[in-house]
Coordinates of C-alpha atoms and ligand atoms in Angstrom, one line a residue:
M27 CA 2.3 -10.9 29.1
A28 CA 6.1 -10.8 28.7
F29 CA 6.2 -14.5 29.6
L30 CA 3.7 -15.4 27.0
E31 CA 5.6 -13.4 24.4
I32 CA 8.8 -15.2 25.2
Y33 CA 7.0 -18.5 25.1
Y34 CA 5.5 -17.9 21.7
R35 CA 8.8 -16.6 20.3
L36 CA 10.5 -19.8 21.4
K37 CA 7.8 -21.8 19.8
I38 CA 7.9 -19.8 16.6
D39 CA 11.7 -20.3 16.4
R40 CA 11.3 -24.0 16.7
C41 CA 8.6 -24.1 14.1
Q42 CA 10.5 -22.0 11.7
S43 CA 13.1 -24.6 11.0
F44 CA 10.4 -27.0 9.9
L45 CA 8.7 -24.4 7.9
R46 CA 11.8 -23.3 6.1
R47 CA 12.6 -26.8 5.1
D48 CA 9.0 -27.3 3.8
I49 CA 9.3 -24.1 1.8
K50 CA 12.7 -25.0 0.4
D51 CA 11.3 -28.4 -0.7
N52 CA 9.0 -26.4 -2.9
V53 CA 6.0 -26.3 -0.7
R54 CA 3.0 -28.0 -2.1
I55 CA 0.2 -27.9 0.4
R56 CA -0.2 -31.6 0.1
A57 CA 3.3 -32.1 1.6
F58 CA 3.2 -32.1 5.3
D59 CA 5.3 -32.8 8.4
L60 CA 3.7 -35.4 10.7
R61 CA 5.8 -34.3 13.6
I62 CA 4.2 -31.0 13.7
C63 CA 0.9 -32.5 12.9
Q64 CA 0.8 -34.7 15.9
R65 CA 1.9 -32.0 18.3
R66 CA -1.4 -30.1 18.1
T67 CA 0.3 -27.1 19.7
S68 CA -1.7 -24.0 20.7
C69 CA 0.9 -21.8 19.1
P70 CA -1.0 -20.0 16.2
R71 CA 2.2 -20.0 14.1
C72 CA 3.4 -23.6 14.6
Y73 CA 2.5 -24.2 11.1
S74 CA 1.9 -27.4 9.3
F75 CA 0.5 -28.1 5.9
C76 CA -1.8 -30.9 7.1
N77 CA -4.5 -29.0 8.8
R78 CA -7.0 -30.7 6.7
L79 CA -6.1 -33.9 8.5
F80 CA -6.6 -32.1 11.8
M81 CA -10.0 -31.0 10.7
K82 CA -11.3 -34.4 10.0
G83 CA -12.4 -35.2 13.5
D84 CA -13.6 -31.8 14.3
T85 CA -17.3 -30.9 14.5
L86 CA -17.3 -28.6 11.6
S87 CA -15.9 -31.1 9.2
K88 CA -18.2 -34.0 10.3
K89 CA -20.8 -32.6 8.0
S90 CA -20.2 -33.7 4.5
L91 CA -18.9 -31.1 2.0
K92 CA -20.9 -30.7 -1.1
S93 CA -18.7 -31.6 -4.0
S94 CA -21.0 -32.9 -6.5
I95 CA -20.4 -31.9 -10.1
S96 CA -23.4 -30.3 -11.7
T97 CA -24.9 -31.6 -14.9
E98 CA -23.6 -28.5 -16.6
E99 CA -20.1 -29.4 -15.5
Q100 CA -20.5 -33.0 -16.7
K101 CA -21.6 -31.6 -20.1
E102 CA -18.5 -29.4 -20.2
K103 CA -16.3 -32.4 -19.3
K104 CA -17.6 -34.2 -22.3
E105 CA -16.8 -31.2 -24.5
N106 CA -13.4 -31.0 -23.1
T107 CA -12.6 -34.6 -23.7
K108 CA -13.8 -34.2 -27.3
Q109 CA -11.4 -31.3 -27.6
S110 CA -8.6 -33.3 -26.1
S111 CA -9.1 -36.1 -28.5
L112 CA -8.3 -33.6 -31.3
L113 CA -4.9 -33.4 -29.9
G114 CA -3.5 -36.0 -32.3
S115 CA -3.4 -33.2 -34.8
V116 CA -1.1 -31.1 -32.6
D117 CA 2.0 -33.0 -33.5
K118 CA 3.7 -29.9 -34.8
V119 CA 5.4 -27.1 -32.9
V120 CA 2.8 -24.8 -31.4
D121 CA 3.5 -21.2 -30.4
V122 CA 2.8 -21.4 -26.7
V123 CA 2.2 -24.1 -24.1
V124 CA 0.5 -22.8 -21.0
I125 CA 0.9 -25.0 -18.0
G126 CA -1.9 -24.5 -15.6
C127 CA -5.5 -23.4 -16.1
G128 CA -6.1 -21.3 -13.1
P129 CA -7.3 -17.7 -13.6
A130 CA -3.8 -16.7 -14.8
G131 CA -3.3 -19.5 -17.3
L132 CA -6.8 -19.2 -18.8
A133 CA -6.7 -15.4 -18.9
L134 CA -3.4 -15.6 -20.8
A135 CA -4.5 -18.4 -23.1
R136 CA -7.5 -16.4 -24.0
A137 CA -5.5 -13.3 -24.8
L138 CA -3.0 -15.2 -26.8
S139 CA -5.6 -17.0 -28.8
E140 CA -7.3 -13.7 -29.5
R141 CA -4.0 -12.8 -31.2
N142 CA -4.2 -15.9 -33.3
L143 CA -1.4 -17.7 -31.6
Q144 CA -1.5 -21.5 -31.4
V145 CA -1.9 -22.4 -27.8
V146 CA -2.0 -25.7 -25.9
C147 CA -3.2 -25.6 -22.2
I148 CA -2.2 -28.5 -19.9
D149 CA -3.7 -29.0 -16.4
P150 CA -4.7 -32.1 -14.5
N151 CA -7.8 -30.2 -13.2
I152 CA -9.2 -28.8 -16.4
N153 CA -12.6 -30.3 -15.8
K154 CA -12.8 -29.4 -12.2
P155 CA -14.1 -26.0 -10.9
W156 CA -11.5 -23.6 -9.5
K157 CA -11.2 -24.2 -5.8
N158 CA -10.8 -20.7 -4.4
N159 CA -13.5 -18.2 -3.6
Y160 CA -12.4 -15.0 -5.3
G161 CA -13.6 -11.5 -4.3
V162 CA -12.9 -8.5 -6.5
W163 CA -13.7 -4.8 -6.7
L164 CA -16.5 -4.2 -9.2
D165 CA -14.9 -1.3 -11.0
R166 CA -12.0 -3.4 -12.1
M167 CA -14.2 -6.1 -13.5
E168 CA -16.3 -3.4 -15.2
S169 CA -13.3 -2.2 -17.2
L170 CA -12.6 -5.9 -18.2
Q171 CA -16.3 -6.4 -19.1
L172 CA -16.5 -9.4 -16.8
T173 CA -19.2 -8.2 -14.4
D174 CA -21.7 -10.8 -15.5
C175 CA -19.3 -13.4 -14.0
L176 CA -19.8 -11.9 -10.5
S177 CA -22.5 -13.0 -8.1
P178 CA -23.5 -11.6 -5.8
I179 CA -22.4 -8.0 -6.0
W180 CA -22.5 -5.8 -2.9
S181 CA -23.0 -2.0 -3.4
N182 CA -20.8 -1.1 -0.4
T183 CA -17.9 -2.5 1.5
R184 CA -17.6 -2.2 5.3
I185 CA -14.6 -2.1 7.6
H186 CA -14.8 -2.3 11.4
F187 CA -11.5 -1.2 12.9
D188 CA -12.6 -1.7 16.5
N189 CA -15.8 -1.3 18.6
N190 CA -15.8 2.5 18.0
R191 CA -14.5 3.0 14.5
T192 CA -16.1 1.8 11.3
R193 CA -16.2 2.9 7.7
L194 CA -18.4 2.2 4.8
L195 CA -16.3 2.4 1.6
P196 CA -18.2 3.7 -1.4
F197 CA -17.0 0.9 -3.7
A198 CA -19.0 -2.1 -4.8
Y199 CA -17.4 -5.6 -4.4
G200 CA -18.3 -8.9 -6.1
K201 CA -17.8 -12.6 -5.6
V202 CA -16.5 -14.3 -8.7
D203 CA -18.9 -16.9 -10.0
R204 CA -16.0 -19.3 -10.5
N205 CA -17.8 -21.8 -12.6
R206 CA -19.2 -19.1 -14.9
M207 CA -15.9 -17.3 -15.2
K208 CA -13.9 -20.5 -15.9
K209 CA -16.4 -21.6 -18.5
R210 CA -16.4 -18.1 -20.1
L211 CA -12.7 -18.1 -20.5
M212 CA -12.5 -21.7 -21.7
N213 CA -15.3 -21.2 -24.3
I214 CA -13.5 -18.2 -25.8
C215 CA -10.3 -20.2 -25.9
K216 CA -12.0 -23.2 -27.6
E217 CA -13.7 -20.9 -30.2
N218 CA -10.2 -19.6 -30.9
G219 CA -8.7 -23.1 -31.3
V220 CA -6.9 -23.5 -28.0
V221 CA -6.4 -27.2 -27.3
F222 CA -6.8 -28.4 -23.7
W223 CA -5.0 -31.4 -22.4
E224 CA -5.9 -33.0 -19.0
D225 CA -2.6 -34.0 -17.4
S226 CA 0.2 -32.6 -15.4
V227 CA 3.5 -31.5 -16.8
E228 CA 6.5 -33.2 -15.2
D229 CA 9.4 -31.8 -17.2
I230 CA 10.3 -29.1 -19.6
I231 CA 13.1 -30.1 -22.0
Q232 CA 14.9 -27.7 -24.2
E233 CA 15.5 -29.3 -27.6
Q234 CA 17.7 -27.0 -29.7
S235 CA 15.6 -23.8 -29.7
Y236 CA 12.3 -25.4 -28.9
Y237 CA 10.8 -26.6 -25.7
S238 CA 9.1 -29.9 -25.0
C239 CA 6.7 -30.3 -22.1
R240 CA 6.5 -34.0 -21.0
T241 CA 3.4 -34.9 -19.1
S242 CA 2.9 -37.6 -16.5
Q243 CA 1.4 -39.8 -19.2
Q244 CA 4.5 -39.4 -21.3
E245 CA 2.8 -37.2 -23.8
K246 CA 5.1 -34.5 -25.3
F247 CA 4.1 -31.1 -26.5
T248 CA 6.7 -29.0 -28.4
C249 CA 6.4 -25.2 -28.5
R250 CA 8.3 -22.0 -29.0
L251 CA 7.5 -20.6 -25.6
V252 CA 6.4 -22.2 -22.3
V253 CA 4.4 -20.3 -19.8
D254 CA 4.3 -21.6 -16.2
A255 CA 1.0 -20.6 -14.7
T256 CA 1.0 -23.3 -12.1
G257 CA 0.2 -21.0 -9.2
H258 CA 2.1 -19.9 -6.1
F259 CA 3.7 -23.2 -5.3
N260 CA 5.1 -23.4 -8.8
S261 CA 7.1 -26.1 -10.4
F262 CA 9.2 -24.5 -13.1
V263 CA 10.0 -20.8 -12.6
K264 CA 13.2 -20.2 -10.8
F265 CA 13.8 -17.4 -8.2
D266 CA 16.9 -15.2 -8.0
T267 CA 17.5 -15.7 -4.4
P268 CA 15.9 -18.2 -2.0
H269 CA 12.2 -17.5 -1.9
D270 CA 11.2 -16.4 1.6
P271 CA 7.8 -14.8 1.5
G272 CA 5.3 -14.0 4.2
F273 CA 2.0 -15.7 4.0
Q274 CA -1.6 -14.7 4.0
V275 CA -3.5 -17.5 5.7
A276 CA -7.3 -17.8 6.0
Y277 CA -9.8 -20.4 7.0
G278 CA -13.2 -20.0 5.5
I279 CA -16.6 -21.6 5.4
D280 CA -19.5 -21.2 3.1
V281 CA -22.5 -21.9 5.5
E282 CA -26.2 -21.9 6.0
V283 CA -27.1 -20.3 9.3
S284 CA -30.4 -19.6 11.1
R285 CA -29.6 -15.9 11.0
H286 CA -26.6 -13.6 10.9
P287 CA -26.0 -9.9 11.8
F288 CA -24.4 -8.9 8.5
P289 CA -26.4 -6.5 6.2
I290 CA -26.8 -8.3 2.9
D291 CA -26.1 -5.3 0.8
E292 CA -22.7 -4.8 2.4
M293 CA -19.6 -6.9 2.0
L294 CA -17.5 -7.0 5.2
L295 CA -13.9 -6.6 4.0
M296 CA -12.3 -6.5 7.4
D297 CA -13.7 -6.8 10.9
F298 CA -10.9 -6.3 13.5
R299 CA -13.2 -6.3 16.5
D300 CA -12.1 -8.9 19.0
S301 CA -14.5 -8.8 21.9
H302 CA -14.9 -12.6 21.5
M303 CA -11.2 -13.0 22.5
E304 CA -11.7 -11.5 25.9
D305 CA -12.6 -14.6 27.8
S306 CA -9.1 -15.4 28.9
L307 CA -5.7 -13.7 29.2
E308 CA -4.2 -16.1 26.7
A309 CA -6.8 -15.5 24.1
K310 CA -6.6 -11.8 24.5
T311 CA -2.8 -11.9 24.2
Q312 CA -2.9 -14.0 21.1
S313 CA -5.4 -11.8 19.6
S314 CA -3.3 -8.7 20.1
M315 CA 0.0 -10.3 19.1
F316 CA -1.3 -12.2 16.1
P317 CA -4.0 -10.0 14.5
T318 CA -6.7 -11.7 12.4
F319 CA -9.9 -10.3 11.0
L320 CA -13.2 -11.5 9.7
Y321 CA -14.0 -11.3 6.0
A322 CA -17.7 -11.9 5.4
M323 CA -19.7 -12.2 2.2
P324 CA -23.4 -12.4 3.1
M325 CA -25.2 -14.2 0.2
S326 CA -28.7 -14.1 1.7
S327 CA -30.2 -13.7 5.2
T328 CA -29.3 -17.4 5.9
R329 CA -26.2 -18.0 3.8
V330 CA -22.8 -16.4 4.3
F331 CA -19.2 -17.0 3.4
L332 CA -17.1 -16.3 6.5
E333 CA -13.3 -16.3 6.6
E334 CA -10.9 -15.7 9.5
T335 CA -7.9 -14.1 7.9
S336 CA -4.3 -13.4 9.0
L337 CA -3.4 -10.6 6.6
I338 CA 0.3 -11.5 6.5
S339 CA 2.4 -13.5 8.9
K340 CA 5.9 -14.9 8.9
P341 CA 5.9 -17.7 9.8
P342 CA 2.2 -18.2 9.0
V343 CA -0.6 -18.7 11.5
T344 CA -2.0 -22.2 11.4
F345 CA -5.3 -23.1 9.9
E346 CA -6.2 -24.8 13.1
H347 CA -5.8 -21.7 15.1
L348 CA -7.8 -19.6 12.6
K349 CA -10.6 -22.1 12.7
E350 CA -10.6 -21.9 16.5
R351 CA -10.9 -18.2 16.3
L352 CA -13.6 -18.3 13.8
L353 CA -15.7 -20.7 15.8
K354 CA -15.2 -18.5 18.9
R355 CA -16.3 -15.5 16.9
L356 CA -19.4 -17.3 15.7
R357 CA -20.4 -18.3 19.2
F358 CA -20.0 -14.7 20.4
L359 CA -22.1 -13.4 17.5
Q360 CA -24.7 -16.2 18.3
I361 CA -24.5 -17.5 14.7
E362 CA -25.7 -21.0 14.6
V363 CA -24.3 -23.0 11.7
K364 CA -26.8 -25.4 10.2
N365 CA -25.0 -26.6 7.1
I366 CA -21.5 -26.3 5.7
F367 CA -21.3 -26.2 2.0
E368 CA -17.6 -25.7 1.7
E369 CA -14.4 -25.2 3.7
E370 CA -11.6 -23.0 2.3
F371 CA -7.9 -23.3 3.3
C372 CA -6.2 -20.2 1.9
L373 CA -2.4 -19.9 1.9
I374 CA -0.9 -17.2 -0.3
P375 CA 2.8 -16.4 -0.4
M376 CA 3.2 -12.6 -0.2
G377 CA 6.2 -10.8 -1.6
G378 CA 9.5 -12.7 -1.2
S379 CA 12.1 -12.7 -3.9
M380 CA 11.5 -12.0 -7.6
P381 CA 11.5 -14.7 -10.3
S382 CA 14.7 -14.6 -12.3
L383 CA 14.0 -12.4 -15.4
S384 CA 16.7 -14.1 -17.5
Q385 CA 15.2 -17.6 -17.6
N386 CA 13.7 -19.1 -20.7
I387 CA 10.5 -20.2 -19.1
L388 CA 8.0 -17.4 -18.6
G389 CA 5.8 -17.2 -15.5
F390 CA 2.4 -15.7 -15.1
G391 CA 0.2 -15.3 -12.1
G392 CA 1.1 -16.8 -8.8
S393 CA 4.2 -18.5 -10.2
A394 CA 5.6 -15.1 -11.3
G395 CA 5.1 -13.4 -7.9
M396 CA 2.3 -11.2 -9.2
V397 CA 0.2 -11.3 -6.0
H398 CA -0.1 -7.9 -4.2
P399 CA 2.5 -8.2 -1.5
A400 CA 0.4 -6.2 1.0
T401 CA -3.1 -7.5 0.3
G402 CA -2.9 -11.0 -1.3
Y403 CA -5.1 -9.9 -4.2
M404 CA -4.3 -10.9 -7.7
F405 CA -7.4 -12.0 -9.7
S406 CA -8.1 -8.7 -11.4
R407 CA -4.4 -8.1 -12.0
V408 CA -3.9 -11.2 -14.0
M409 CA -7.1 -10.4 -16.0
E410 CA -5.7 -6.9 -16.8
M411 CA -2.1 -8.0 -17.5
A412 CA -2.9 -11.0 -19.7
P413 CA -3.6 -8.8 -22.9
V414 CA -0.5 -6.8 -22.2
L415 CA 1.7 -9.8 -22.0
A416 CA 0.0 -11.5 -24.9
K417 CA 0.9 -8.5 -27.1
S418 CA 4.5 -8.7 -26.0
I419 CA 4.6 -12.5 -26.7
E420 CA 3.0 -12.0 -30.1
N421 CA 5.6 -9.3 -31.0
S422 CA 8.4 -11.7 -29.9
L423 CA 7.0 -14.6 -31.9
L424 CA 6.3 -12.5 -35.0
H425 CA 9.0 -14.0 -37.2
D426 CA 8.5 -17.7 -37.7
E427 CA 11.7 -18.8 -36.0
P428 CA 12.8 -20.1 -32.7
L429 CA 12.6 -17.6 -29.8
S430 CA 15.9 -16.2 -28.9
K431 CA 16.9 -15.8 -25.2
N432 CA 16.8 -12.0 -25.6
K433 CA 13.3 -12.1 -26.7
T434 CA 12.2 -14.2 -23.7
I435 CA 14.0 -11.7 -21.5
S436 CA 12.1 -8.8 -23.2
I437 CA 8.8 -10.5 -22.4
W438 CA 9.8 -11.0 -18.8
N439 CA 10.8 -7.3 -18.7
E440 CA 7.3 -6.4 -20.0
L441 CA 5.7 -8.3 -17.1
W442 CA 8.2 -7.0 -14.6
S443 CA 9.2 -3.6 -16.0
H444 CA 11.4 -1.4 -13.9
E445 CA 8.4 0.6 -12.7
R446 CA 6.5 -2.5 -11.7
I447 CA 9.4 -3.9 -9.7
L448 CA 9.8 -0.6 -7.8
Q449 CA 6.1 -0.6 -7.1
R450 CA 6.4 -4.2 -5.8
D451 CA 9.2 -3.2 -3.5
F452 CA 7.1 -0.3 -2.2
Y453 CA 4.2 -2.7 -1.5
Q454 CA 6.5 -5.3 -0.1
F455 CA 7.7 -2.8 2.5
G456 CA 4.1 -2.2 3.5
G457 CA 3.4 -6.0 3.7
E458 CA 6.4 -6.6 5.8
Y459 CA 5.6 -3.8 8.2
L460 CA 2.0 -5.2 8.6
S461 CA 3.4 -8.7 9.4
K462 CA 5.2 -7.3 12.4
I463 CA 2.7 -5.0 14.2
P464 CA 0.2 -5.9 16.9
L465 CA -3.5 -5.6 16.5
N466 CA -3.9 -2.1 17.9
D467 CA -1.3 -0.7 15.6
M468 CA -2.9 -2.5 12.7
R469 CA -6.2 -0.9 13.5
D470 CA -4.7 2.5 13.6
F471 CA -2.7 1.9 10.4
F472 CA -5.8 0.9 8.5
W473 CA -7.8 3.8 10.0
A474 CA -5.2 6.1 8.7
F475 CA -5.0 4.3 5.3
F476 CA -8.7 4.6 4.7
M477 CA -8.7 8.2 5.8
L478 CA -6.8 8.9 2.6
S479 CA -8.9 10.0 -0.3
D480 CA -10.7 7.1 -2.0
K481 CA -8.6 7.5 -5.0
E482 CA -5.3 7.2 -3.1
W483 CA -6.1 4.1 -1.1
K484 CA -7.8 2.5 -4.1
D485 CA -4.7 3.2 -6.3
F486 CA -2.6 1.4 -3.7
L487 CA -4.8 -1.6 -3.8
D488 CA -5.2 -1.6 -7.6
F489 CA -1.5 -1.6 -8.4
N490 CA -1.9 1.9 -9.6
L491 CA 1.0 3.6 -7.9
I492 CA 3.1 3.4 -11.0
G493 CA 5.3 6.5 -10.8
S494 CA 7.8 7.2 -8.0
L495 CA 6.4 10.6 -7.3
Q496 CA 3.0 9.0 -6.8
R497 CA 4.4 6.5 -4.4
L498 CA 6.3 9.2 -2.5
L499 CA 3.2 11.4 -2.2
F500 CA 1.2 8.4 -1.1
G501 CA 3.8 7.5 1.5
L502 CA 4.0 11.0 2.9
H503 CA 0.3 11.5 3.0
L504 CA -0.3 8.2 4.8
F505 CA 2.5 9.1 7.2
S506 CA 0.9 12.4 8.0
K507 CA -2.4 10.6 8.8
T508 CA -0.9 8.2 11.3
H509 CA -0.5 9.0 15.0
P510 CA 3.0 9.7 16.5
A511 CA 3.7 6.2 17.9
L512 CA 2.9 4.6 14.5
R513 CA 5.0 7.1 12.7
L514 CA 7.9 6.1 14.9
S515 CA 7.5 2.4 14.2
L516 CA 7.1 3.2 10.5
M517 CA 10.4 5.2 10.5
K518 CA 12.1 2.4 12.4
E519 CA 11.0 -0.2 9.9
A520 CA 12.0 2.1 7.0
L521 CA 15.5 2.5 8.5
Q522 CA 16.0 -1.1 9.6
N523 CA 14.4 -3.0 6.8
G524 CA 13.2 -0.7 4.0
K525 CA 16.6 0.8 3.5
L526 CA 17.8 1.4 -0.1
K527 CA 15.0 -0.6 -1.8
L528 CA 12.3 1.6 -0.2
L529 CA 14.3 4.7 -0.9
K530 CA 14.7 3.7 -4.6
S531 CA 11.0 2.9 -4.9
V532 CA 10.0 6.5 -4.1
I533 CA 12.9 8.2 -6.0
F534 CA 13.5 6.4 -9.3
Ligands
FAD6 C1 -7.9 -19.8 -1.1 C2 -7.5 -18.6 -1.9 C3 -8.4 -17.5 -2.0 C4 -8.0 -16.4 -2.8 N1 -8.8 -15.3 -2.9 C5 -8.5 -14.3 -3.6 C6 -9.4 -13.2 -3.8 O1 -10.5 -13.2 -3.2 N2 -9.1 -12.2 -4.7 C7 -7.9 -12.2 -5.3 O2 -7.7 -11.2 -6.1 N3 -7.0 -13.1 -5.2 C8 -7.2 -14.2 -4.3 N4 -6.3 -15.2 -4.2 C9 -5.0 -15.0 -4.7 C10 -4.9 -15.5 -6.2 O3 -5.7 -14.7 -7.0 C11 -5.1 -16.9 -6.4 O4 -4.1 -17.7 -5.7 C12 -5.2 -17.4 -7.8 O5 -5.8 -18.7 -7.8 C13 -3.8 -17.6 -8.5 O6 -4.0 -17.9 -9.8 P1 -3.0 -18.8 -10.7 O7 -3.7 -19.1 -12.0 O8 -1.7 -18.1 -10.7 O9 -2.8 -20.1 -9.9 P2 -3.9 -21.3 -9.5 O10 -5.2 -20.7 -9.3 O11 -3.3 -22.0 -8.3 O12 -3.9 -22.3 -10.7 C14 -2.8 -23.1 -11.0 C15 -3.2 -24.2 -11.9 O13 -2.1 -24.9 -12.3 C16 -2.3 -26.3 -12.3 N5 -1.0 -27.0 -12.2 C17 -0.2 -27.0 -11.1 N6 0.9 -27.7 -11.4 C18 0.8 -28.2 -12.6 C19 1.6 -29.0 -13.5 N7 2.7 -29.5 -13.1 N8 1.1 -29.3 -14.7 C20 -0.1 -28.8 -15.2 N9 -0.9 -28.0 -14.4 C21 -0.5 -27.7 -13.2 C22 -3.3 -26.5 -11.1 O14 -4.0 -27.7 -11.3 C23 -4.1 -25.2 -11.2 O15 -5.3 -25.4 -12.0 C24 -6.7 -16.3 -3.4 C25 -5.8 -17.4 -3.2 C26 -6.2 -18.5 -2.5 C27 -5.2 -19.7 -2.3

């Protein structure tokens, strides 16, 4: 056991140097390091960004993935092209250019256009569906009046902590119908006059007090404010200190199976059971040192989305390793895969440093570090924050004049108010703690977490621990629910790493 631990530590250290360089070089998943790629190590954290290449020869990927664009999407493409051709008329300075049409970019473009601001959205993938499978709590989408863009919806959510402990959470959960949601947001934008341009932005040039976004096809769009909504591996927003986040990594498949054991009215949020990893000492050790869980969305009795997830790891677990674990789990559960509709490779930077709040370019979504540092969720948050930010942008752009540096800073401060930063620090402490503990501690931690009242744990997940007193009470209550050994490790983490930041987050 100790030998294995040392062996993996050595491997991790070696891998980290590659990883750091990749991150510094502004990680785009497309970038990869062939040296790691060819090694095919068994170390779950010997990370490379080329796991898609690995997958090609493997059994699962031999089946073709369905990527055909539906007739509806083709119709939409035509409409968008028509819209783009109107662009000749946008040769004036517009209010805002939004770079990126992911959930964050479109939510913000919609909110800005509803305030009658002139908006141009630029993205090379405007006409393609969003890639990710998003899951959200129903209550948050209800308050946004977006529940009709969820399908399916599960009335309950299940967690298996181990073979003896399980909990059914009384909260409904939904899968975002990504085509419908994207279409909905784009249609509202178009009705409000937003112009979509299909291209990628290469440069942002400051010209006197305006900004010009230059695209790869040498088009130029001038505006008063640029919003970078290009996602987690962003291009334009700068960070205060080197960005060194942990990562949530998940390998998922949307599959047709002959049968599966998951009740179809329950969404399986986390299944930490690992009996399938008991066939060898190595597998068992890996499972306990690098915890992963199953996330399952049963769509029908024969169709299910399954994802093996590493909640947060630093350096990140590899896709290859997660895939191996998922296949092992499926064999154990006797789930026979008949058809694979889609594979998902999920990599989410969690926490890390904050974007600089004094820069002229505004970030929103992944590019602005808005993901929950302990859970990896962000979808509902950008939907909720878009109107708040749009209001602040409108106020700053009220007078028909160039935007002063102070005004941009005040918009950043709205997004990242003092309270929100403190809340992020508190969550980040939780995320970092979770990245360090073994499987059994993680099980006990979540058991204690979900023993809190539903309101308490839900507030934590929903970015609702806004006041310091709320955070303090939450922390103390959670602490009181954990068993002594976990308390000790929490205290150690607080003293060694949480330090002043953690203290401030529960005092100020
Ligand atoms: C696989 C996966 C699954 C996830 N699942 C969930 C979930 O279930 N629930 C949840 O709440 N969160 C989830 N997240 C986290 C988060 O909600 C997503 O990452 C979300 O997509 C981030 O939204 P975004 O708009 O900031 O960035 P993105 O969705 O990454 O969109 C960025 C857009 O910018 C465009 N772009 C990039 N560079 C340029 C450029 N130079 N010029 C123009 N356009 C550019 C891209 O084409 C893209 O369309 C998931 C993340 C991943 C990766």
